[in-house]
Each structure stands twice: as structure tokens, then as C-alpha cells.
GROMACS .gro file of C-alpha atoms in nm:
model
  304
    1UNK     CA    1 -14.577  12.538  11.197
    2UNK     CA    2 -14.774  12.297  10.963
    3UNK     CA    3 -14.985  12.089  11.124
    4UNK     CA    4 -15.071  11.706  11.057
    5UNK     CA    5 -15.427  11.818  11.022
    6UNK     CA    6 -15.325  12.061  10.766
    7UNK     CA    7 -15.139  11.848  10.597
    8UNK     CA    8 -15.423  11.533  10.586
    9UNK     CA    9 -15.674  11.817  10.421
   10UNK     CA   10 -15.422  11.918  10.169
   11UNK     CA   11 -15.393  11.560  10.065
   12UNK     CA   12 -15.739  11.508  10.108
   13UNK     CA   13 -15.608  11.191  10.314
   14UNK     CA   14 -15.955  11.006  10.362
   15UNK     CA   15 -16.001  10.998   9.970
   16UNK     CA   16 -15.701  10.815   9.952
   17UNK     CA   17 -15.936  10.472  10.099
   18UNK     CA   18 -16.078  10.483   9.732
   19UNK     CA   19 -15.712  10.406   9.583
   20UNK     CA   20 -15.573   9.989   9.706
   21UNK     CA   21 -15.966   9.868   9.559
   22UNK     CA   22 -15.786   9.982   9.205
   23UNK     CA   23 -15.481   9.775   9.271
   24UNK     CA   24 -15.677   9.512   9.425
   25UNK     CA   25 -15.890   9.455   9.114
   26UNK     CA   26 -15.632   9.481   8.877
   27UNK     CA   27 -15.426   9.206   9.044
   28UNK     CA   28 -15.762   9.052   9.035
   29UNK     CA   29 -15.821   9.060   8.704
   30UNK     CA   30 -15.480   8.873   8.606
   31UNK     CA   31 -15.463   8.633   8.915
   32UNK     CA   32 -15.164   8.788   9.095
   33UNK     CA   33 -15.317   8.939   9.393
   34UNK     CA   34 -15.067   8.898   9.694
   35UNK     CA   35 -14.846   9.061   9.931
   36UNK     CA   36 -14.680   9.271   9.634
   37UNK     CA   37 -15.056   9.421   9.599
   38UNK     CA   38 -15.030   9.569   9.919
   39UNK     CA   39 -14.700   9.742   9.841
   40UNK     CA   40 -14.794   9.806   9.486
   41UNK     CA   41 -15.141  10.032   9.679
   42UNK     CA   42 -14.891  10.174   9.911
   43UNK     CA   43 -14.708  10.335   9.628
   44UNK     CA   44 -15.041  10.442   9.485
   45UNK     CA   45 -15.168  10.611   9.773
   46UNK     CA   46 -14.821  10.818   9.788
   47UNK     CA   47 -14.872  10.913   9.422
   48UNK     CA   48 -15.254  10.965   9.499
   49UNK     CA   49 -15.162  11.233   9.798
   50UNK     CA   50 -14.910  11.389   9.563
   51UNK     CA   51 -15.184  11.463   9.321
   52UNK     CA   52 -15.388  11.654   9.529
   53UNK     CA   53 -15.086  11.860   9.695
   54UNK     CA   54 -14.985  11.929   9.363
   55UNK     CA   55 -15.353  12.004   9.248
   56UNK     CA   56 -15.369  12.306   9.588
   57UNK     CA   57 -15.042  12.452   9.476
   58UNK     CA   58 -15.171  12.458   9.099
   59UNK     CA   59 -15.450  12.641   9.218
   60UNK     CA   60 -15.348  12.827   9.508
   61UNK     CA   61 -15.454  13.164   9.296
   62UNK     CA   62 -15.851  13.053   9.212
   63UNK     CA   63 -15.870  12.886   9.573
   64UNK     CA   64 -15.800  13.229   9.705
   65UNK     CA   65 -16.141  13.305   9.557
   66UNK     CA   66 -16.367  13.048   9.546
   67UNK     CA   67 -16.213  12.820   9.861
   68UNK     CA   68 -16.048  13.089  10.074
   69UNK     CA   69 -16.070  12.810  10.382
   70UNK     CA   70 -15.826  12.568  10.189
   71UNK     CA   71 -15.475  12.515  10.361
   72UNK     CA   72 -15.296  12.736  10.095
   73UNK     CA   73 -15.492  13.059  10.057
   74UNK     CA   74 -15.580  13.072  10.430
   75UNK     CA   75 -15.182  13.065  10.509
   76UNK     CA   76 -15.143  12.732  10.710
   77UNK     CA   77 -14.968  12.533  10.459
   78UNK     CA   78 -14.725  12.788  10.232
   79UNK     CA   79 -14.673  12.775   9.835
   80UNK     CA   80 -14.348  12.594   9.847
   81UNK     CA   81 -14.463  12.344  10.104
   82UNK     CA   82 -14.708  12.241   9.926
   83UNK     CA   83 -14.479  12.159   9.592
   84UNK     CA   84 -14.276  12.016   9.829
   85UNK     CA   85 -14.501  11.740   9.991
   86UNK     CA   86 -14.630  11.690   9.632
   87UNK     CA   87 -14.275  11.621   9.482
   88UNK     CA   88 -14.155  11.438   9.799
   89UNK     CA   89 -14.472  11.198   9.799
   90UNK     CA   90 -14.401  11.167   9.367
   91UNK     CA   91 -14.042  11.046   9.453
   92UNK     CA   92 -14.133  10.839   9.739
   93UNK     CA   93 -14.404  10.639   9.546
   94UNK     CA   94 -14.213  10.597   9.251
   95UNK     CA   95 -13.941  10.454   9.477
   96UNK     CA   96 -14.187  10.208   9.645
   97UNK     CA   97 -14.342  10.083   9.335
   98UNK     CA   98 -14.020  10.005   9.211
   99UNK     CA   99 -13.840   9.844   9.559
  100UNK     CA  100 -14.209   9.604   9.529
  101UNK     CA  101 -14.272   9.555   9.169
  102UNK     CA  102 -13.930   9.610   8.967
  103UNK     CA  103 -13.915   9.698   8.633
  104UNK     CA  104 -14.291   9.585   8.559
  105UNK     CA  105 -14.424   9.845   8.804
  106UNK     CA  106 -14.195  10.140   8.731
  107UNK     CA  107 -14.331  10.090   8.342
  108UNK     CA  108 -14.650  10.202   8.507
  109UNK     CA  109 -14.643  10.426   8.803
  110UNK     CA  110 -14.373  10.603   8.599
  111UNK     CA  111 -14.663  10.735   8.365
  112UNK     CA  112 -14.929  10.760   8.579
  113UNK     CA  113 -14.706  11.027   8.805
  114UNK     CA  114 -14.662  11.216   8.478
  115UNK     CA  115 -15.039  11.197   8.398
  116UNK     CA  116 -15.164  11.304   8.752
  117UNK     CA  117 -14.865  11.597   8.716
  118UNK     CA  118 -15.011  11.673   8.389
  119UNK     CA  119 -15.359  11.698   8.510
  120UNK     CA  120 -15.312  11.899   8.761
  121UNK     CA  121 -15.037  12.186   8.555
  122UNK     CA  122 -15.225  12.175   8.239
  123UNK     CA  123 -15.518  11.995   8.175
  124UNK     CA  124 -15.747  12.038   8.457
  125UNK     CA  125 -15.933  12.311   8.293
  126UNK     CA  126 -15.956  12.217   7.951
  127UNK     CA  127 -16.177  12.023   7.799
  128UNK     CA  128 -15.968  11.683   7.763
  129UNK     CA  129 -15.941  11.722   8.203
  130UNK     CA  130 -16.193  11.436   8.256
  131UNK     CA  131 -16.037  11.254   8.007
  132UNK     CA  132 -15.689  11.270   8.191
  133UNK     CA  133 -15.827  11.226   8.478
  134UNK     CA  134 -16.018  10.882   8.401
  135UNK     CA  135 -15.659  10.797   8.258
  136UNK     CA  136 -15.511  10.840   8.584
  137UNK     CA  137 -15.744  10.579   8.719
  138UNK     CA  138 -15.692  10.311   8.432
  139UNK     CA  139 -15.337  10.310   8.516
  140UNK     CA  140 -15.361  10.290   8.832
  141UNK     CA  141 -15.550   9.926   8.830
  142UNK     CA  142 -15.280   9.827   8.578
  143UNK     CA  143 -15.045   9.920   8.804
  144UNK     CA  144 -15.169   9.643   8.984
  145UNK     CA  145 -15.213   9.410   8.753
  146UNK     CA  146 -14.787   9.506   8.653
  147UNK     CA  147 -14.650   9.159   8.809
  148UNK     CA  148 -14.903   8.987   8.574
  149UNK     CA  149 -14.989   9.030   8.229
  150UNK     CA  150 -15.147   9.399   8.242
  151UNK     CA  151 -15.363   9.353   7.911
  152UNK     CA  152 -15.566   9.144   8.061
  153UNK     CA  153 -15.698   9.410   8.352
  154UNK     CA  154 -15.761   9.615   8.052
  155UNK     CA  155 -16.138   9.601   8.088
  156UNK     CA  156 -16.134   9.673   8.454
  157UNK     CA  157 -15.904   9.979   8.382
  158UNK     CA  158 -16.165  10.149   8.128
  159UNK     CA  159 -16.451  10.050   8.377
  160UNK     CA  160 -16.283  10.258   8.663
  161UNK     CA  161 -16.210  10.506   8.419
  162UNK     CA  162 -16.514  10.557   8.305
  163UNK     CA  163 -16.661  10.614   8.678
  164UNK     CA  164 -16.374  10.855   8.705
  165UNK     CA  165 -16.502  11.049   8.410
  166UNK     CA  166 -16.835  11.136   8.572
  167UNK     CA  167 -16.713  11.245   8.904
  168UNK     CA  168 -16.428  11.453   8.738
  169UNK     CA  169 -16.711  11.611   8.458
  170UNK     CA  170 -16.923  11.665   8.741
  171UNK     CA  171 -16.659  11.811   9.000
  172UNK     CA  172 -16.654  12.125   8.721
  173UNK     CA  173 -16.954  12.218   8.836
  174UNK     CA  174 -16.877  12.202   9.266
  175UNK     CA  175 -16.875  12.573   9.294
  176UNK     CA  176 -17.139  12.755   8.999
  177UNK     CA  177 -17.386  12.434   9.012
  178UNK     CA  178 -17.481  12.252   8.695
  179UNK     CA  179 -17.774  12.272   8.450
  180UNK     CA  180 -17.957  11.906   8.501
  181UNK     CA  181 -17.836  11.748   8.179
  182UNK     CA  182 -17.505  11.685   8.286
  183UNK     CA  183 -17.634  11.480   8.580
  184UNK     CA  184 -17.858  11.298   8.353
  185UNK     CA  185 -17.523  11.214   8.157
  186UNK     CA  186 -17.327  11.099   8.437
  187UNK     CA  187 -17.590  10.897   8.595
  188UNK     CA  188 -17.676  10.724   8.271
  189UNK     CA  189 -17.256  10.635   8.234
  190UNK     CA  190 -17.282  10.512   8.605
  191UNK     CA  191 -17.551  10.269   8.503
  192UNK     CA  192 -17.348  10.127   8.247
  193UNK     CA  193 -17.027  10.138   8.435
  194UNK     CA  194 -17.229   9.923   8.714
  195UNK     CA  195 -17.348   9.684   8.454
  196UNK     CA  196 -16.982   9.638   8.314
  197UNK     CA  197 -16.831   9.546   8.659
  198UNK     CA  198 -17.134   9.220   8.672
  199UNK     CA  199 -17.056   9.146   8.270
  200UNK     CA  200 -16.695   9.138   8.263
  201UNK     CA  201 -16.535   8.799   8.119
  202UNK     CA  202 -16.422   8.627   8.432
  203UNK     CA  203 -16.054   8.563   8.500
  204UNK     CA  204 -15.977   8.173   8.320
  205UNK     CA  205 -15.821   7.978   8.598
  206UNK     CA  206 -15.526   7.729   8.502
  207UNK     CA  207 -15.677   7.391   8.410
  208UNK     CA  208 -15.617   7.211   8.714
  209UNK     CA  209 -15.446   6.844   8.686
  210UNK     CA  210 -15.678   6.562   8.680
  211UNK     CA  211 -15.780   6.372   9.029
  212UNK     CA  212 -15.936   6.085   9.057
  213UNK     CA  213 -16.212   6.168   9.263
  214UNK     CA  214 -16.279   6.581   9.245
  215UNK     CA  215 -16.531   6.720   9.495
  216UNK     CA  216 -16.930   6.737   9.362
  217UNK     CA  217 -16.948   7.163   9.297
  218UNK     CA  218 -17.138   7.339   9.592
  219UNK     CA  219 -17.426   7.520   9.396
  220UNK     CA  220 -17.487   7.778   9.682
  221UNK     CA  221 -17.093   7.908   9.694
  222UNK     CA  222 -17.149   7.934   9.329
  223UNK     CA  223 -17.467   8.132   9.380
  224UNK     CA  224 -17.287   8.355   9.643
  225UNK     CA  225 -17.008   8.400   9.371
  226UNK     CA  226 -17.237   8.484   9.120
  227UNK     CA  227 -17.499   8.734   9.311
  228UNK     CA  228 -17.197   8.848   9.527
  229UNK     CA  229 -17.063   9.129   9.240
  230UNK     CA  230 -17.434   9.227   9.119
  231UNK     CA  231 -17.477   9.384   9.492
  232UNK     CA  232 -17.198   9.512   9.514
  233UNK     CA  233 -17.270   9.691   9.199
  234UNK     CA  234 -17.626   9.783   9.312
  235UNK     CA  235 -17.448   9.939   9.647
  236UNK     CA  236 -17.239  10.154   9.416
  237UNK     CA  237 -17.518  10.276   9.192
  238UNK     CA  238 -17.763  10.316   9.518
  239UNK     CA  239 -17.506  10.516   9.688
  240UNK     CA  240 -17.345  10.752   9.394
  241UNK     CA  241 -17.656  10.721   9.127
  242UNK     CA  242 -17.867  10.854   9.414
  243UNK     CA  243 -17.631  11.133   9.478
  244UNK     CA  244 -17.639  11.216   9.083
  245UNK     CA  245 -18.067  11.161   9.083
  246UNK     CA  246 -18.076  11.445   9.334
  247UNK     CA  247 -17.856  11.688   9.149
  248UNK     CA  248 -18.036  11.656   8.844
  249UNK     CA  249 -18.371  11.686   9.052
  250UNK     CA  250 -18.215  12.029   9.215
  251UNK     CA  251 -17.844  12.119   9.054
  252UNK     CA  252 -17.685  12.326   9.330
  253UNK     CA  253 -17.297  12.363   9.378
  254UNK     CA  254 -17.400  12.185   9.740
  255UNK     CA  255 -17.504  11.884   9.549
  256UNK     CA  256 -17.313  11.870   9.305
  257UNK     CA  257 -17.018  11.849   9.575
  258UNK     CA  258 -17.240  11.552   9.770
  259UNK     CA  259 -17.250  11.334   9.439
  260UNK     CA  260 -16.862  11.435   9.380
  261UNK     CA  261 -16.803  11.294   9.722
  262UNK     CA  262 -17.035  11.012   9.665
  263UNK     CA  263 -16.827  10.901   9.394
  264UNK     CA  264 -16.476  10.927   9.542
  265UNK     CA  265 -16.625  10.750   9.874
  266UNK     CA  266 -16.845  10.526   9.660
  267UNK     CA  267 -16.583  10.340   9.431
  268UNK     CA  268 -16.470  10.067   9.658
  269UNK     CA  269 -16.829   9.939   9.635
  270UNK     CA  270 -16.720   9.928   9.228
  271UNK     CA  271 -16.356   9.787   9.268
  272UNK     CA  272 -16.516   9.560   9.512
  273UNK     CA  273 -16.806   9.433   9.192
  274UNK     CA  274 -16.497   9.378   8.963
  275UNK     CA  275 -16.298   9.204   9.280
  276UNK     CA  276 -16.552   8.981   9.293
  277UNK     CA  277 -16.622   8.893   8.976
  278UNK     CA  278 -16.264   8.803   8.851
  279UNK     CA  279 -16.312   8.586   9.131
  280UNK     CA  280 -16.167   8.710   9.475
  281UNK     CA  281 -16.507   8.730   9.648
  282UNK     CA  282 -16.387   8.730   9.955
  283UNK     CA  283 -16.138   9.002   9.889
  284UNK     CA  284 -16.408   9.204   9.666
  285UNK     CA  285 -16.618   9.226   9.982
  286UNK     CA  286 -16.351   9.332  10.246
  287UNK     CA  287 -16.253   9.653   9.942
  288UNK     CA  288 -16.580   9.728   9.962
  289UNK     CA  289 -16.616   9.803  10.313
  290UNK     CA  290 -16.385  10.112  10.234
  291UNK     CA  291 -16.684  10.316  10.095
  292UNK     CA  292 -16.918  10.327  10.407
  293UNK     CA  293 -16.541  10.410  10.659
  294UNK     CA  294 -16.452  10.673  10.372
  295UNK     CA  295 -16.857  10.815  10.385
  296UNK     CA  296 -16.802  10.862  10.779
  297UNK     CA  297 -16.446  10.980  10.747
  298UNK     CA  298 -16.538  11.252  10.453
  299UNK     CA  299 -16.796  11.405  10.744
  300UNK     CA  300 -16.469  11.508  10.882
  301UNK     CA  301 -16.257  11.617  10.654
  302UNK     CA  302 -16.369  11.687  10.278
  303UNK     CA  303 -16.252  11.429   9.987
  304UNK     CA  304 -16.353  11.686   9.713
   0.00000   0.00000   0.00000
């Protein structure tokens, strides 16, 4: 019988902490953040674990040689199980998004379950995979930005994506190791990626209605508002540009699967940066704490 254990490492269930930070800053990013965000990451972490049951069942033949320990090829989870949990989890976050969001949401997580599908049947191997990939990401903050105007999480969509390009061109490489310049590429798009989450046009807020005595501005909040996204940013490159900096220094398969990890564990530091800086500080911080609890819980059970 298929155990819950089994089932959490098919799904890779700790990686799944690195999905509500891109809901979070995509509500962000348009000014609807709220109880629907919750719901709206609910349905994204169902889609999320459907992706990577689908992704073990896609590859159930090359894991039999290259990851004979996976659930699949070692015989604790069978074939059909596995397409089952990933279709179940596909229909059952398709059918949250819509009971939260409606219409607005079901425009979104209605492609993005086609695009992980498609990633993981067809285009995982080819050369557009990373592209896919980093699309799967992009929608997902819009998904959170659906009860708003979505356009307007548009730059925090590419931003994630482009993180989500270098871990997926670098998680090629997890088993035959990498020559050193794609390292040097990755860690050179993480640098800009960081400096794109602390640049990003602020969210406008709604001209408030005139008072007749409005409170003097507190310059040290404003300070903390301000420096509060550059950390965050310098947490993210610290933790997953060091990971890269050490593959390119010694490109083994083992390190190359650290600074894969790095990056999946690492991102709520980055949704946490673009949190902050559309102006949820607060919020940006508490995301961010999701990268050290998914760092302890990958020792356990592997995100990549």
C-alpha cells in the first residue's frame, strides 16, 4: 500500500513552500492581496504537486536508470497511481481556483495546468524546457494578481520567471555535472533578477481624500520600507548565487543538485523582495521566512 511518505516525495511536498510567495506577490503587485490569496495559493500548490507527479510518471523509464530510489522505479508508488494523483490534484486545483477566484482565475490556472502538463509530456527535454518552465512560474504570480488587473504584475511575473529559467537550465545538468560556463550564466541572470525585484516601479496607491490635518511622514518606516526589499534580495542572491559560485568553482552533478535546491528553497527570499517592494513589507517578510523552513525541510526529503 502507498504510503503518505511516498506520496510527499513523489510530489516533492516541501518544494511546494516556494509556490503562495508567487501568489502573494502578484496580489501584491496590483493591491488585492486578501483572503482570496490564500485560496488562490491553495489551488497553486495542488497544481504545483500535480506537476511533479506528472513529471515521475513522464519519466518513470530514465528514472529507472539514473534515480532507481525514486517512488516509481523502486515499485512503491505504481505507473497508474502516479497519473492518477497527478490528474486528481489537476482537477482539484482547477476546481479551487475557480470556487475562490471565478472566471478571472480559471482564465489563468486553466493555462498554467496545460503549460506544467506540457512541460512535463513534451518539452522537458528540448531545448525551449526552461523556457516553459519559467512560463509556468509567470503565470502562476498572475494567477494571483487574477482578482485585480493582471497586467500590472506583469513585471513581477518575468522576474520570477527569469529565476525559474536558471534553476530549470541548471537542473539539466543534476545527474552528468556541468562545464562552468553555464553556472557563470545563471549566476550572472540571478544578479540581475535580484536587482529587478529592488527596481521595480512600486504599486501607485489610490490618491487618498484630503484631511485637514495628515500625519508628519515617519522617515525611519520609510527607511525600513525602502532597505526592507534590498535584503531580502541580498538573502536570495547570498543563499542561491553562492550555491551557483561553487558549481562553477567545482561543476559536479552533487552541486549542481545543491544550487538546484538552493533555488527552489531560495525563492521566497525573492517573492518576499518583490512583496516588499510593491509595498506589503510586512507580508514580504513573513513569505520570506519560507526559504530557511523549506532549506531544513529539503534535508529530509529532496525538492529536486
Amino acid at each position: 500500500m502507498t504510503s503518505l511518505a511516498d506520496l510527499a516525495e513523489l510530489v516533492r511536498a516541501p518544494a511546494a513552500l516556494s509556490v503562495p510567495g508567487d501568489l502573494v506577490a502578484g496580489a501584491a503587485a496590483v493591491g488585492v492581496l486578501g483572503p482570496r490569496t490564500a485560496g488562490l495559493a491553495g489551488a497553486s500548490v495542488l497544481l504545483y504537486w500535480a506537476g511533479m507527479a506528472a513529471n515521475d510518471w513522464a519519466d518513470r523509464g530514465l528514472d529507472a536508470e539514473e534515480r532507481p530510489e525514486r517512488p516509481i522505479p523502486s515499485g512503491r508508488i505504481s505507473p497508474a497511481a502516479a497519473a492518477g494523483v497527478a490528474a486528481g490534484l489537476t482537477a482539484a486545483g482547477l476546481g479551487l481556483a475557480a470556487a475562490v477566484g471565478g472566471r478571472r482565475a480559471v482564465a489563468v490556472a486553466l493555462p498554467l495546468a496545460a503549460t506544467i502538463w506540457g512541460y512535463d509530456l513534451a518539452a522537458k527535454n528540448t531545448a525551449a524546457g526552461p523556457a516553459v518552465m519559467a512560463a509556468c512560474r509567470g503565470l502562476d504570480v498572475l494567477l494571483g494578481a487574477s482578482p485585480g488587473r493582471p497586467v500590472r504584475a506583469l513585471p513581477a511575473a518575468l522576474t520570477v520567471a527569469a529565476h525559474t529559467w536558471t534553476v530549470t537550465a541548471l537542473s539539466r545538468r543534476e545527474v552528468s555535472g556541468a562545464d562552468a560556463a553555464l553556472p557563470r550564466r545563471t549566476l550572472a541572470g540571478t544578479a540581475l533578477v535580484a536587482l529587478a525585484a529592488t527596481t521595480l516601479p512600486r504599486r501607485a496607491a489610490a490618491s487618498p481624500r484630503p484631511r485637514a490635518a495628515e500625519p508628519a511622514p515617519r522617515p525611519l518606516a520609510g527607511m525600513v520600507a525602502a532597505a526592507l526589499p534590498v535584503g531580502l534580495a541580498g538573502w536570495y542572491v547570498a543563499r542561491y548565487g553562492g550555491a551557483q559560485a561553487r558549481v562553477a568553482a567545482e561543476p559536479t552533478a552533487g552541486r549542481v543538485r545543491a544550487a538546484v535546491g538552493a533555488g527552489i528553497t531560495g525563492l521566497p527570499s525573492l517573492q518576499g523582495a518583490l512583496t516588499a517592494r510593491a509595498g506589503a513589507g510586512l507580508v514580504g517578510a513573513l513569505v520570506a521566512l519560507a526559504a530557511p523552513l523549506g532549506g531544513r525541510l529539503a534535508r529530509k526529503l529532496s525538492p529536486t
